[in-house]
């Protein structure tokens, strides 16, 4: 975040007003105490100090808080979250942080929340017209809820999609872009799942079966510990989580980095070197 200012440039050339710590806490859905704790741990950059020594926070703080909360929701400890954040460029912006958060959120089962329109507007810090709701729906961030005036929201996509509301992109273009992204990301997810199943999970299961057979043979030969060799569905599910947990942050980082590099190359080819100048900022891409 740029220091010494009281307004932060937003998408589409707009300026978002700075937030006090209380406003930041309300927008992020956390307590003021949590924000200050994250600050002391170095997880959250310090605010800009304005008149009367009031701390001012911006979109980067809001996006970073959302990413921290998502990483913890994945089961990562604060130490692991700190290591993850240390890998990000120090000047990473709100939009790139939102991309990271959306990718991290994709690892957990669907967890759409149902909120009223007033709560949706409070979380985004802005009034929403029917056109805005339609654009958010096209981006997959919201959908009509079970009751009139309610919406199902995707926490991983909501803030990122909201940042695009002020960008002059046609509704049809958003739908087309979403179709392309869903098609290709699903293909990537399919191939990564196949690799995990064949190269990680199946060898683990083979070793588990051999161990169970050995335990049964030992029990048949004489008394052994009760329950030896027993796993069950719960045990396999826990083993799956244990095996996949350390892989998730690496895959997220690899996906973001690969996409940024590909985008940079495509922009250079289509519009010249200048257009690709900022395409590698999200992950510290120092490639050509």
Tab-separated table of C-alpha atoms in Angstrom:
chain	number	residue	atom	x	y	z
A	1	UNK	CA	0.000	0.000	0.000
A	2	UNK	CA	1.300	3.449	-0.855
A	3	UNK	CA	2.009	5.435	2.269
A	4	UNK	CA	1.298	9.078	2.871
A	5	UNK	CA	-2.088	9.134	1.114
A	6	UNK	CA	-5.642	9.176	2.344
A	7	UNK	CA	-7.232	7.650	-0.725
A	8	UNK	CA	-6.304	4.493	-2.533
A	9	UNK	CA	-6.709	4.151	-6.325
A	10	UNK	CA	-9.352	1.584	-7.045
A	11	UNK	CA	-10.243	-0.384	-10.188
A	12	UNK	CA	-11.343	1.617	-13.156
A	13	UNK	CA	-9.476	4.710	-11.951
A	14	UNK	CA	-11.739	5.309	-8.939
A	15	UNK	CA	-10.523	6.175	-5.442
A	16	UNK	CA	-11.720	4.168	-2.478
A	17	UNK	CA	-11.933	6.165	0.760
A	18	UNK	CA	-9.659	4.935	3.542
A	19	UNK	CA	-11.074	2.842	6.370
A	20	UNK	CA	-10.623	3.233	10.096
A	21	UNK	CA	-9.767	0.116	12.071
A	22	UNK	CA	-13.417	-0.208	13.146
A	23	UNK	CA	-14.628	0.101	9.542
A	24	UNK	CA	-12.019	-2.426	8.387
A	25	UNK	CA	-13.128	-4.876	11.081
A	26	UNK	CA	-16.784	-4.499	10.053
A	27	UNK	CA	-16.015	-4.967	6.356
A	28	UNK	CA	-13.779	-7.994	6.974
A	29	UNK	CA	-16.044	-9.618	9.557
A	30	UNK	CA	-13.321	-9.812	12.221
A	31	UNK	CA	-12.680	-7.999	15.488
A	32	UNK	CA	-10.465	-4.964	15.990
A	33	UNK	CA	-8.412	-7.078	18.374
A	34	UNK	CA	-7.778	-9.623	15.595
A	35	UNK	CA	-6.594	-6.891	13.224
A	36	UNK	CA	-4.149	-5.547	15.802
A	37	UNK	CA	-2.932	-9.051	16.601
A	38	UNK	CA	-2.244	-9.756	12.931
A	39	UNK	CA	-0.381	-6.447	12.775
A	40	UNK	CA	1.896	-7.392	15.667
A	41	UNK	CA	2.634	-10.733	13.961
A	42	UNK	CA	3.582	-8.962	10.734
A	43	UNK	CA	0.724	-10.577	8.820
A	44	UNK	CA	-0.904	-7.212	8.124
A	45	UNK	CA	0.990	-4.084	6.985
A	46	UNK	CA	0.733	-1.037	9.243
A	47	UNK	CA	-1.912	1.562	8.378
A	48	UNK	CA	-1.230	4.997	6.951
A	49	UNK	CA	-1.279	7.477	9.826
A	50	UNK	CA	-3.543	10.402	8.989
A	51	UNK	CA	-4.641	13.533	10.801
A	52	UNK	CA	-5.074	13.249	14.563
A	53	UNK	CA	-2.964	10.076	14.484
A	54	UNK	CA	-5.838	7.998	13.067
A	55	UNK	CA	-4.760	4.874	11.193
A	56	UNK	CA	-6.137	4.561	7.658
A	57	UNK	CA	-6.499	1.181	5.955
A	58	UNK	CA	-7.085	0.396	2.279
A	59	UNK	CA	-8.189	-2.369	-0.094
A	60	UNK	CA	-4.898	-4.245	0.316
A	61	UNK	CA	-5.545	-4.646	4.048
A	62	UNK	CA	-9.073	-5.894	3.370
A	63	UNK	CA	-7.913	-8.412	0.758
A	64	UNK	CA	-5.024	-9.569	2.945
A	65	UNK	CA	-7.389	-10.152	5.872
A	66	UNK	CA	-9.661	-12.219	3.634
A	67	UNK	CA	-6.683	-14.309	2.475
A	68	UNK	CA	-5.471	-14.865	6.057
A	69	UNK	CA	-8.928	-15.968	7.168
A	70	UNK	CA	-9.219	-18.337	4.189
A	71	UNK	CA	-5.814	-19.896	4.851
A	72	UNK	CA	-6.763	-20.477	8.482
A	73	UNK	CA	-10.074	-21.932	7.349
A	74	UNK	CA	-8.006	-24.464	5.409
A	75	UNK	CA	-6.472	-25.544	8.727
A	76	UNK	CA	-3.153	-23.725	8.362
A	77	UNK	CA	-1.489	-22.495	11.553
A	78	UNK	CA	-0.470	-18.859	11.937
A	79	UNK	CA	3.136	-19.892	11.373
A	80	UNK	CA	2.159	-21.587	8.098
A	81	UNK	CA	0.106	-18.550	7.081
A	82	UNK	CA	3.114	-16.357	7.793
A	83	UNK	CA	5.334	-18.525	5.588
A	84	UNK	CA	2.739	-18.397	2.796
A	85	UNK	CA	2.509	-14.593	2.955
A	86	UNK	CA	6.290	-14.225	3.019
A	87	UNK	CA	6.414	-15.763	-0.470
A	88	UNK	CA	4.243	-12.967	-1.875
A	89	UNK	CA	5.804	-9.775	-3.267
A	90	UNK	CA	5.879	-6.966	-0.678
A	91	UNK	CA	3.996	-4.620	-3.015
A	92	UNK	CA	1.269	-7.086	-4.013
A	93	UNK	CA	-2.044	-5.301	-4.622
A	94	UNK	CA	-5.599	-5.937	-3.520
A	95	UNK	CA	-6.649	-7.598	-6.777
A	96	UNK	CA	-3.750	-10.055	-6.781
A	97	UNK	CA	-4.427	-10.901	-3.128
A	98	UNK	CA	-8.055	-11.543	-4.046
A	99	UNK	CA	-6.898	-13.933	-6.789
A	100	UNK	CA	-4.854	-15.881	-4.246
A	101	UNK	CA	-7.809	-16.019	-1.884
A	102	UNK	CA	-10.180	-17.247	-4.583
A	103	UNK	CA	-7.779	-20.030	-5.547
A	104	UNK	CA	-7.213	-21.073	-1.939
A	105	UNK	CA	-10.976	-21.162	-1.329
A	106	UNK	CA	-11.400	-23.555	-4.255
A	107	UNK	CA	-9.808	-26.344	-2.187
A	108	UNK	CA	-12.657	-26.522	0.316
A	109	UNK	CA	-16.152	-27.922	-0.308
A	110	UNK	CA	-18.802	-25.476	-1.483
A	111	UNK	CA	-19.603	-23.193	1.440
A	112	UNK	CA	-21.951	-20.608	-0.037
A	113	UNK	CA	-23.538	-18.306	2.508
A	114	UNK	CA	-27.060	-16.914	2.227
A	115	UNK	CA	-27.265	-13.207	3.074
A	116	UNK	CA	-29.755	-10.378	2.659
A	117	UNK	CA	-29.020	-7.610	0.191
A	118	UNK	CA	-28.244	-5.199	3.027
A	119	UNK	CA	-25.574	-7.559	4.395
A	120	UNK	CA	-24.138	-8.042	0.911
A	121	UNK	CA	-23.825	-4.277	0.483
A	122	UNK	CA	-22.288	-3.928	3.947
A	123	UNK	CA	-19.612	-6.496	3.177
A	124	UNK	CA	-18.714	-4.773	-0.078
A	125	UNK	CA	-18.957	-1.273	1.346
A	126	UNK	CA	-21.127	0.011	-1.491
A	127	UNK	CA	-24.699	0.192	-2.711
A	128	UNK	CA	-25.608	-2.339	-5.395
A	129	UNK	CA	-28.035	-1.789	-8.245
A	130	UNK	CA	-29.816	-4.552	-10.121
A	131	UNK	CA	-27.194	-4.307	-12.894
A	132	UNK	CA	-24.435	-4.823	-10.315
A	133	UNK	CA	-26.201	-7.914	-8.954
A	134	UNK	CA	-26.525	-9.239	-12.503
A	135	UNK	CA	-22.800	-8.773	-13.169
A	136	UNK	CA	-21.860	-10.444	-9.870
A	137	UNK	CA	-24.155	-13.323	-10.790
A	138	UNK	CA	-22.497	-13.620	-14.212
A	139	UNK	CA	-19.118	-13.899	-12.511
A	140	UNK	CA	-20.386	-16.680	-10.228
A	141	UNK	CA	-19.997	-14.605	-7.047
A	142	UNK	CA	-23.704	-14.411	-6.137
A	143	UNK	CA	-26.943	-16.195	-6.994
A	144	UNK	CA	-30.542	-15.724	-5.997
A	145	UNK	CA	-31.240	-17.147	-2.545
A	146	UNK	CA	-34.139	-19.285	-1.336
A	147	UNK	CA	-36.081	-16.260	-0.057
A	148	UNK	CA	-36.888	-12.991	-1.867
A	149	UNK	CA	-34.176	-10.407	-1.305
A	150	UNK	CA	-31.559	-12.999	-0.294
A	151	UNK	CA	-28.465	-14.147	-2.171
A	152	UNK	CA	-26.099	-17.076	-2.057
A	153	UNK	CA	-22.566	-15.702	-2.080
A	154	UNK	CA	-19.255	-17.346	-2.836
A	155	UNK	CA	-16.846	-15.844	-0.270
A	156	UNK	CA	-13.824	-16.772	-2.365
A	157	UNK	CA	-15.032	-14.858	-5.431
A	158	UNK	CA	-17.175	-12.084	-4.008
A	159	UNK	CA	-14.585	-9.398	-3.300
A	160	UNK	CA	-12.628	-10.111	-6.464
A	161	UNK	CA	-15.794	-9.885	-8.556
A	162	UNK	CA	-16.856	-6.677	-6.805
A	163	UNK	CA	-13.591	-5.031	-7.819
A	164	UNK	CA	-14.578	-5.582	-11.444
A	165	UNK	CA	-17.914	-3.809	-11.158
A	166	UNK	CA	-16.397	-0.447	-12.081
A	167	UNK	CA	-14.475	-1.865	-15.017
A	168	UNK	CA	-16.296	-1.248	-18.352
A	169	UNK	CA	-16.770	-4.879	-19.404
A	170	UNK	CA	-19.975	-6.016	-21.122
A	171	UNK	CA	-22.171	-8.602	-19.421
A	172	UNK	CA	-21.766	-10.952	-22.403
A	173	UNK	CA	-17.978	-10.653	-22.187
A	174	UNK	CA	-18.055	-11.624	-18.514
A	175	UNK	CA	-20.121	-14.716	-19.320
A	176	UNK	CA	-17.754	-15.701	-22.136
A	177	UNK	CA	-14.700	-15.232	-19.921
A	178	UNK	CA	-16.286	-17.291	-17.153
A	179	UNK	CA	-17.014	-20.118	-19.591
A	180	UNK	CA	-13.384	-20.161	-20.760
A	181	UNK	CA	-12.047	-20.131	-17.200
A	182	UNK	CA	-14.361	-22.897	-16.003
A	183	UNK	CA	-13.536	-25.104	-18.962
A	184	UNK	CA	-9.777	-24.857	-18.608
A	185	UNK	CA	-9.565	-24.856	-14.805
A	186	UNK	CA	-11.758	-27.950	-14.671
A	187	UNK	CA	-9.379	-29.640	-17.100
A	188	UNK	CA	-6.404	-28.706	-14.915
A	189	UNK	CA	-8.201	-29.914	-11.784
A	190	UNK	CA	-9.017	-33.220	-13.493
A	191	UNK	CA	-5.402	-33.855	-14.467
A	192	UNK	CA	-4.031	-32.847	-11.050
A	193	UNK	CA	-6.557	-35.117	-9.337
A	194	UNK	CA	-5.522	-37.998	-11.590
A	195	UNK	CA	-1.852	-37.420	-10.745
A	196	UNK	CA	-2.605	-37.297	-7.025
A	197	UNK	CA	-4.706	-40.456	-7.200
A	198	UNK	CA	-2.211	-42.472	-9.241
A	199	UNK	CA	1.113	-41.222	-7.862
A	200	UNK	CA	0.320	-40.368	-4.218
A	201	UNK	CA	-2.941	-41.867	-3.011
A	202	UNK	CA	-2.775	-45.304	-4.644
A	203	UNK	CA	0.783	-46.089	-3.455
A	204	UNK	CA	-0.297	-45.021	0.046
A	205	UNK	CA	-3.351	-47.303	-0.105
A	206	UNK	CA	-1.210	-50.199	-1.334
A	207	UNK	CA	1.097	-49.799	1.663
A	208	UNK	CA	-1.940	-49.548	3.961
A	209	UNK	CA	-3.394	-52.810	2.603
A	210	UNK	CA	-0.073	-54.623	3.035
A	211	UNK	CA	0.173	-53.338	6.599
A	212	UNK	CA	-3.367	-54.505	7.391
A	213	UNK	CA	-2.655	-57.962	5.952
A	214	UNK	CA	0.510	-58.224	8.029
A	215	UNK	CA	-1.416	-57.193	11.154
A	216	UNK	CA	-4.088	-59.818	10.493
A	217	UNK	CA	-1.442	-62.492	10.072
A	218	UNK	CA	0.163	-61.444	13.348
A	219	UNK	CA	-3.194	-61.568	15.131
A	220	UNK	CA	-3.891	-65.018	13.719
A	221	UNK	CA	-0.542	-66.194	15.075
A	222	UNK	CA	-1.243	-64.865	18.562
A	223	UNK	CA	-2.874	-62.149	20.657
A	224	UNK	CA	-2.259	-58.664	19.339
A	225	UNK	CA	-3.382	-55.144	20.041
A	226	UNK	CA	-7.118	-54.649	19.661
A	227	UNK	CA	-8.157	-52.923	16.464
A	228	UNK	CA	-4.843	-53.474	14.720
A	229	UNK	CA	-5.085	-53.032	10.985
A	230	UNK	CA	-8.499	-51.427	11.128
A	231	UNK	CA	-8.987	-48.236	9.207
A	232	UNK	CA	-12.440	-47.535	7.886
A	233	UNK	CA	-13.870	-44.672	5.910
A	234	UNK	CA	-13.063	-42.056	8.571
A	235	UNK	CA	-9.442	-43.152	8.701
A	236	UNK	CA	-9.099	-42.987	4.923
A	237	UNK	CA	-10.683	-39.541	4.818
A	238	UNK	CA	-8.265	-38.281	7.456
A	239	UNK	CA	-5.352	-39.814	5.585
A	240	UNK	CA	-6.504	-38.081	2.396
A	241	UNK	CA	-6.577	-34.714	4.180
A	242	UNK	CA	-3.162	-35.302	5.711
A	243	UNK	CA	-1.585	-36.223	2.381
A	244	UNK	CA	-3.166	-33.393	0.405
A	245	UNK	CA	-2.795	-30.560	2.932
A	246	UNK	CA	0.881	-29.696	2.238
A	247	UNK	CA	0.290	-29.897	-1.524
A	248	UNK	CA	-2.545	-27.354	-1.649
A	249	UNK	CA	-0.585	-24.113	-1.102
A	250	UNK	CA	2.051	-25.260	-3.597
A	251	UNK	CA	-0.572	-25.979	-6.258
A	252	UNK	CA	-2.270	-22.621	-5.657
A	253	UNK	CA	1.020	-20.770	-6.005
A	254	UNK	CA	1.966	-22.770	-9.100
A	255	UNK	CA	-1.389	-22.043	-10.762
A	256	UNK	CA	-1.149	-18.306	-10.117
A	257	UNK	CA	2.463	-18.155	-11.304
A	258	UNK	CA	1.775	-20.172	-14.456
A	259	UNK	CA	-1.257	-18.062	-15.317
A	260	UNK	CA	0.601	-14.790	-14.761
A	261	UNK	CA	3.469	-15.885	-17.009
A	262	UNK	CA	1.118	-17.100	-19.726
A	263	UNK	CA	-0.892	-13.878	-19.557
A	264	UNK	CA	2.285	-11.840	-19.772
A	265	UNK	CA	3.380	-13.713	-22.892
A	266	UNK	CA	-0.039	-13.377	-24.537
A	267	UNK	CA	-0.253	-9.647	-23.790
A	268	UNK	CA	3.238	-9.113	-25.192
A	269	UNK	CA	2.343	-10.995	-28.367
A	270	UNK	CA	-0.973	-9.177	-28.847
A	271	UNK	CA	-0.153	-5.617	-27.779
A	272	UNK	CA	3.616	-5.264	-27.451
A	273	UNK	CA	6.098	-5.383	-24.551
A	274	UNK	CA	4.614	-2.387	-22.722
A	275	UNK	CA	1.216	-4.057	-22.253
A	276	UNK	CA	2.813	-7.005	-20.458
A	277	UNK	CA	4.775	-4.869	-18.026
A	278	UNK	CA	2.566	-5.450	-14.970
A	279	UNK	CA	1.325	-8.967	-15.690
A	280	UNK	CA	3.856	-10.693	-13.438
A	281	UNK	CA	3.337	-8.676	-10.280
A	282	UNK	CA	0.993	-11.047	-8.472
A	283	UNK	CA	3.594	-13.690	-7.768
A	284	UNK	CA	6.895	-11.973	-8.223
A	285	UNK	CA	7.370	-13.305	-11.733
A	286	UNK	CA	10.834	-12.249	-12.842
A	287	UNK	CA	10.815	-14.292	-16.009
A	288	UNK	CA	11.284	-12.752	-19.487
